[in-house]
Amino acid sequence: MNTIYALASARGKAGVAVLRLSGPGSHAAVAGLCGPLPEPRRASLRRLVKDGVELDQALVILFPEGESFTGEAAAELHLHGSLAVVQAVMQALAGEHGLRLAEPGEFTRRALENGKLDLAQVEGLADLIEAETEAQRRQALRVLSGAIGRRAEEWREKLIRAAALIEATIDFADEDVPVDVAPEVLALGHAVLADLRREALGGRAAERIRDGFEVAIIGAPNAGKSTLLNALAGREAAITSEIAGTTRDVIEVRMDIRGLAVTLLDTAGLRETEDQVERIGIDRALSRARMADLRVFLISDEALPGIEPEDGDILIRGKADLGGGGVSGKTGQGIAELIEEIGTRLLERSASAGVITRERHRLAIERAIEAMESAMSEVEKGTARAELAAAELRIALRALEALVGRVDVENLLDEIFSSFCIGK
Amino acid sequence: MKHLDVIVIGGGHAGAEAAAAAARLGARTALVTLRADAIGVMSCNPAIGGLGKGHLVREIDALDGVMGRAADAAGIQFRLLNRRKGPAVQGPRAQADRKLYRLEMQRLLAAEENLTVVEGEVVDLRMEGQAVTGVVLQDGSEISARSVILTAGTFLNGIIHIGDQRQQGGRMGDHPSVPLAQKLAALDLPRGRLKTGTPPRLSGRSIDWASLEMQPGDDVPVLFSFLNRAPIARQISCGITHTNEATHDIVRANLGRSAMYGGHIEGVGPRYCPSIEDKVVRFADKTSHQVFLEPEGLDDDTVYPNGISTSLPAEVQESYVRSIAGLQNVVILQPGYAIEYDYFDPRSLRPTLELKSIEGLFFAGQINGTTGYEEAAAQGLVAGLNAAARALGRDPIHFSRSDSYIGVMLDDLLTRGVSEPYRMFTSRAEFRLALRADNADQRLTPKGIALGCVREDRRIAFAAKLDLMEQAHAALQARQLSSRDLAGTGITVRQDGARRSGFDLLSFGEEARETVESLFPDFAALPAEIREQVAIDALYAQYLHRQEQDARLLQREEETRLPTDFDYPAMPGLSKELALKLARLRPDTLAQAARIEGMTPAALTLLLAHVRKARRNAASA
Ligand SMILES: Cc1cc2nc3c(=O)[nH]c(=O)nc-3n(C[C@H](O)[C@H](O)[C@H](O)COP(=O)(O)OP(=O)(O)OC[C@H]3O[C@@H](n4cnc5c(N)ncnc54)[C@H](O)[C@@H]3O)c2cc1C
């Protein structure tokens, strides 16, 4: 049984972040960071150190087997709630043998399997799950559109092709398939490998910049979005950068709201149009707005085509200076409250998104790199080890599942049958 | 009226294996088939085994089934496919003498104590509510039984096509099974049409063998059964020839007259068994395709040209075949044809192959959307064991993706259904390195012994083998060598201070074999096949170790059964889409549910929670 860990508290610049570990190796892993262990069930202050570098001063609590939430030996680390600290400690744990990041819902599942969850609580699981699936859907959508999505699609095609070539020489060996597929497999594999390595390197540095929520401001062209955006950015928050899109579709403003990195998106005015170019701009703005974590709808008398508020979105009247309540970029009325509201809603959602996902992706990419490297070296050793190359490639594909989507044997067979004339 | 435990309808490859398995488990069994002398007929190519398929035959044999033994008795050319690749992907294959195969199969079935063969056509099923209680034969007689297995192959509403001619038939020379097909239609099970094809049969005397390249069998034949060591029948070679541009031109010019291309067939055919028409159309830039000329028997003039199945009119077949080198004067004994038939959506089945909606009725073989003798036989085995278990009041018998290709096939069929005839490939098995043809006995024979479907002779042979395997491992672990000990032996290891056992050293591959044997004389003294097997285990050891965790998780999920009456739409927390899918597919186990598209870890947890709750409620009720 693996030992798993995950951030148990909502992320963000809260006072405390709780990291939870569960499984047979959990106590040893904690000992690896803090030295002598405290007595079970006793909160104690410890310095967490990895490779001589102090990561944080944390409260450490150990739970013996049978007396934890999951029923397994478990531990909790109460860290200072900064992203950097949480990240550093999670990375330290990731390097431990036998430890891995928990799958979504895995703590609960272990609790259930060990008979630790009161079955009356089961119904309560439902809400949690609903939230989680919604977050996952959004997550998947975001990964699979945009730049990383396009790259993932390329990886997917190359990996399927590479795996199919190897499988073809295995499963159709006595038929008319090219005998030496190695050059093509190596070319495909190394191309993906180079991309993955770049991603893994760039990933960490870029993470902090990219890591953040997107909030779209939506309204008809004259609803007062731009003044509102300026007001939001100018008064309560620090603008970290301002990028005007090359097209006029989307303007981004990055700011910090209650410790969360937030990108405000000013979408192009939404209206019916005959103009081709404007239509494209509006479509793009719409899809961007749909994928944002939160939408602020500025309501005016004009109807908005093409987008509906979802549960949890903010609806508010703009141009409050003209009377009738709401928010006004011109006078500042309601701005502080709006920022407060955005912060609250994002913090609520942050529990299942953010660091964990990114961390998960980074680990997945690292695992994939390792497997791809072995796969390439097996391919170089010749066809006698084709099944081992295939096994490594499969491990890589499974690791990348969250990024490239699931690749299963049907995809490989499709590729084989469309490229080779096979069959006696 | 006769009362029995198990009735098997159909004496094809699924039926024969099913009947033998049920009888071995101790069930009084009847095999009802159209013609007793057609039991074990190979409808298409005269060969057993191959990649993935050979694995299935070994697994059947490990459970003391009949296919492997019949194939060994009838084999006239044995070849281990992928001999130069890793052992996990090597598959035994044999070309079989059709007649010898049929006769051996009939002999093996006749030797089964609890088995009787009944000649006749089943025209109806006896039902009591939603449970089957027996069968009705064409002459009006009835047989009752607790379990019934249907293995009607390509016979249900079978239609044979040659060019634009069509006729009813279960395969060439046999009537289709129409009355039963009509009765089955009334059961309202989801079904569809599939098709497959077969090449023309040629007269060997009219082939110019001298001009052809010949392919002999392996010097050291590898057999199917763990009980056999050497072939019995005389061994022969096959011829190899190729189609050419002229062949393709003839096919191309007549495409409109092909049953498949003239739009006469609605069924879907297998992509991996393309007809010559398919090959010429889909791979237009290929100017030549390989054709194997396989004799169908030692005293049979018929030759099976592997690679040119077709549904063109007979006269076109003659002209394209005669355009091929070595076949200029060939005589066609029987034209090639395509056959269309009914199959049932296997997602209606439980992992025992019993229908979810009708108690006691099991489906096996081609009617479940598969193709191939081995796939049919493997399902027959599963259905036979489970039909007997049901009749005898015993627990169902399950197979897992992590213990066998049989388990992989069942799971694929039951969770995905089929969109084209399903065939086994090694790439379908994610635990391929563990599920090997060489270790099928170690994976499954203990299970068979526990079930009681393995006979004395095999039990003894297996125990002896295990004993030798243990000796081999003990011999290899007897000494742990450092890198210094190994200096000058020809094996170079990292200077990491680690000490390595003989087993560790074997993982270095073929090159290390000789050195290990000289360093560990007790190991070297053991029989070659034992040393071979241990070396294979060593080669894959680190991978097997890495996969163990996955395998265990899978097994746990496979063992968690989902109640058939779960009200998914009423479960709070499941998305509507997922709830509907679950309600429609009714997965039997958590493992099946996990493979449903769109399933999330969280939703699985929820299902597990409900299973627990249902169990607790049942316990306290
Ligand atoms: C033309 C053709 C081409 C093929 N090509 C290939 C190929 O290229 N590759 C490949 O792998 N496989 C091929 N096959 C398939 C292979 O033959 C089958 O997969 C295999 O035989 C299926 O076994 P089975 O036991 O399910 O059915 P079958 O072998 O078809 O056996 C069915 C049995 O049921 C009996 N039966 C049917 N109805 C009744 C009834 N009402 N009452 C009593 N008995 C009944 C029949 O007499 C027969 O004995 C082909 C088959 C045909 C006919």
Short mmCIF file of C-alpha atoms in Angstrom, two decimals, chain A residues 1-2 103-106 108-109 112-115 117-119 122-123 125-127 129-130 132-133 136 166-167 169-176 371 374 378 383-392 394-395 398 406 408-410 412-414 416-424, chain B residues 51-52 79 81-82 84-89 93 271-274 279 282-283 286 288-290 292 294 306-308 416 420 423 425-430 432-433 539-540 543 546 549-550 552-553 556-557 572-574 590 595 600-606 608-610 612-613 616:
data_model
loop_
_atom_site.label_atom_id
_atom_site.label_comp_id
_atom_site.label_asym_id
_atom_site.label_seq_id
_atom_site.Cartn_x
_atom_site.Cartn_y
_atom_site.Cartn_z
CA MET A 1 0.00 0.00 0.00
CA ASN A 2 1.38 3.39 -1.00
CA GLU A 103 -5.75 10.89 -6.18
CA PRO A 104 -8.87 12.99 -5.82
CA GLY A 105 -11.05 11.46 -3.12
CA GLU A 106 -8.43 8.90 -2.16
CA THR A 108 -12.07 9.37 1.73
CA ARG A 109 -11.88 6.12 -0.15
CA LEU A 112 -14.28 3.99 3.63
CA GLU A 113 -12.32 0.84 2.87
CA ASN A 114 -10.97 0.69 6.38
CA GLY A 115 -14.44 1.06 7.84
CA LEU A 117 -16.34 6.40 7.67
CA ASP A 118 -19.70 6.37 9.33
CA LEU A 119 -22.05 5.24 6.64
CA VAL A 122 -21.85 8.67 2.95
CA GLU A 123 -24.67 10.83 1.75
CA LEU A 125 -19.93 12.58 0.28
CA ALA A 126 -22.25 13.41 -2.54
CA ASP A 127 -21.83 17.17 -2.30
CA ILE A 129 -18.13 14.70 -5.22
CA GLU A 130 -20.36 17.01 -7.14
CA GLU A 132 -14.99 17.74 -7.38
CA THR A 133 -16.34 16.50 -10.68
CA GLN A 136 -12.29 18.34 -12.82
CA ILE A 166 5.97 -1.22 -31.74
CA GLU A 167 2.75 -3.13 -31.16
CA THR A 169 5.79 -5.53 -34.95
CA ILE A 170 4.77 -7.56 -31.91
CA ASP A 171 1.21 -8.58 -32.70
CA PHE A 172 1.57 -8.89 -36.47
CA ALA A 173 5.10 -10.19 -36.62
CA ASP A 174 4.32 -12.88 -39.18
CA GLU A 175 2.68 -10.42 -41.53
CA ASP A 176 3.69 -7.70 -43.94
CA ALA A 371 9.61 5.98 -18.62
CA SER A 374 13.85 3.79 -20.66
CA GLU A 378 15.00 -0.38 -25.02
CA THR A 383 13.52 -5.82 -31.54
CA ALA A 384 14.28 -8.61 -29.06
CA ARG A 385 13.23 -6.19 -26.34
CA ALA A 386 10.23 -4.70 -28.10
CA GLU A 387 7.82 -5.79 -25.38
CA LEU A 388 9.88 -3.95 -22.78
CA ALA A 389 9.92 -0.79 -24.89
CA ALA A 390 6.17 -1.14 -25.20
CA ALA A 391 5.79 -1.59 -21.44
CA GLU A 392 7.76 1.60 -20.74
CA ARG A 394 2.61 2.38 -21.68
CA ILE A 395 3.84 3.63 -18.32
CA ARG A 398 -0.53 6.34 -18.24
CA ARG A 406 -6.58 8.31 -22.09
CA ASP A 408 -6.03 2.76 -24.94
CA VAL A 409 -5.43 -0.23 -27.08
CA GLU A 410 -8.26 0.65 -29.45
CA LEU A 412 -3.31 1.83 -31.12
CA LEU A 413 -5.21 -0.72 -33.17
CA ASP A 414 -6.88 2.05 -35.17
CA ILE A 416 -2.12 0.02 -36.91
CA PHE A 417 -5.00 -0.87 -39.19
CA SER A 418 -5.00 2.47 -40.92
CA SER A 419 -1.28 2.33 -41.69
CA PHE A 420 -0.57 -1.30 -42.44
CA CYS A 421 -2.26 -3.87 -44.57
CA ILE A 422 -2.51 -6.61 -42.04
CA GLY A 423 -4.38 -9.86 -42.21
CA LYS A 424 -4.04 -13.22 -43.79
CA LEU B 51 -0.12 -14.36 -31.05
CA GLY B 52 -2.57 -13.85 -28.22
CA ARG B 79 5.89 -22.66 -35.21
CA LEU B 81 5.68 -16.97 -33.48
CA ASN B 82 7.91 -14.09 -32.40
CA ARG B 84 13.21 -13.76 -31.77
CA LYS B 85 11.25 -11.41 -29.53
CA GLY B 86 10.76 -11.49 -25.79
CA PRO B 87 9.16 -14.59 -24.29
CA ALA B 88 6.10 -12.63 -23.13
CA VAL B 89 5.05 -12.05 -26.70
CA ARG B 93 0.86 -21.85 -33.42
CA ARG B 271 -10.24 -5.11 -39.99
CA TYR B 272 -7.46 -7.55 -39.23
CA CYS B 273 -8.84 -10.17 -41.59
CA PRO B 274 -9.34 -8.06 -44.70
CA LYS B 279 -6.58 -4.97 -49.40
CA ARG B 282 -7.58 0.33 -48.86
CA PHE B 283 -3.91 -0.13 -49.66
CA LYS B 286 0.80 -1.85 -52.37
CA SER B 288 1.85 -7.29 -53.80
CA HIS B 289 0.54 -9.22 -50.80
CA GLN B 290 1.87 -12.38 -49.24
CA PHE B 292 0.59 -18.75 -47.52
CA GLU B 294 -1.37 -24.33 -46.21
CA ASN B 306 -4.11 -17.81 -46.38
CA GLY B 307 -4.44 -14.10 -47.25
CA ILE B 308 -6.93 -13.94 -50.12
CA ARG B 416 -16.91 -2.29 -24.22
CA GLU B 420 -16.19 -5.41 -35.26
CA ARG B 423 -9.93 -11.01 -31.81
CA PHE B 425 -3.98 -9.58 -29.47
CA THR B 426 -1.19 -9.51 -26.92
CA SER B 427 -1.44 -5.73 -26.86
CA ARG B 428 -4.88 -6.01 -25.28
CA ALA B 429 -3.33 -7.36 -22.08
CA GLU B 430 -1.91 -4.58 -19.93
CA ARG B 432 1.32 -8.79 -20.80
CA LEU B 433 4.70 -9.36 -19.20
CA LEU B 539 14.09 -11.22 -17.11
CA TYR B 540 10.77 -9.63 -16.24
CA TYR B 543 8.55 -5.10 -14.27
CA ARG B 546 6.24 -2.64 -10.51
CA GLN B 549 0.42 -2.90 -7.04
CA ASP B 550 -1.74 -2.14 -10.07
CA ARG B 552 -3.73 -5.89 -6.62
CA LEU B 553 -5.81 -2.75 -6.88
CA ARG B 556 -9.78 -5.64 -5.27
CA GLU B 557 -12.03 -3.70 -7.61
CA PRO B 572 -27.06 11.79 -4.91
CA GLY B 573 -23.73 13.01 -6.19
CA LEU B 574 -23.56 11.11 -9.47
CA LEU B 590 -16.29 -1.86 -9.39
CA ARG B 595 -13.59 1.55 -17.12
CA THR B 600 -14.16 9.70 -11.88
CA PRO B 601 -12.30 8.47 -8.81
CA ALA B 602 -14.78 10.36 -6.66
CA ALA B 603 -17.75 8.68 -8.27
CA LEU B 604 -16.12 5.29 -7.70
CA THR B 605 -15.75 6.13 -4.04
CA LEU B 606 -19.41 6.93 -3.95
CA LEU B 608 -18.06 1.81 -3.06
CA ALA B 609 -19.79 3.62 -0.23
CA HIS B 610 -23.16 2.45 -1.47
CA ARG B 612 -20.81 -0.98 1.83
CA LYS B 613 -24.10 0.46 2.89
CA ARG B 616 -24.41 -3.48 6.03
#
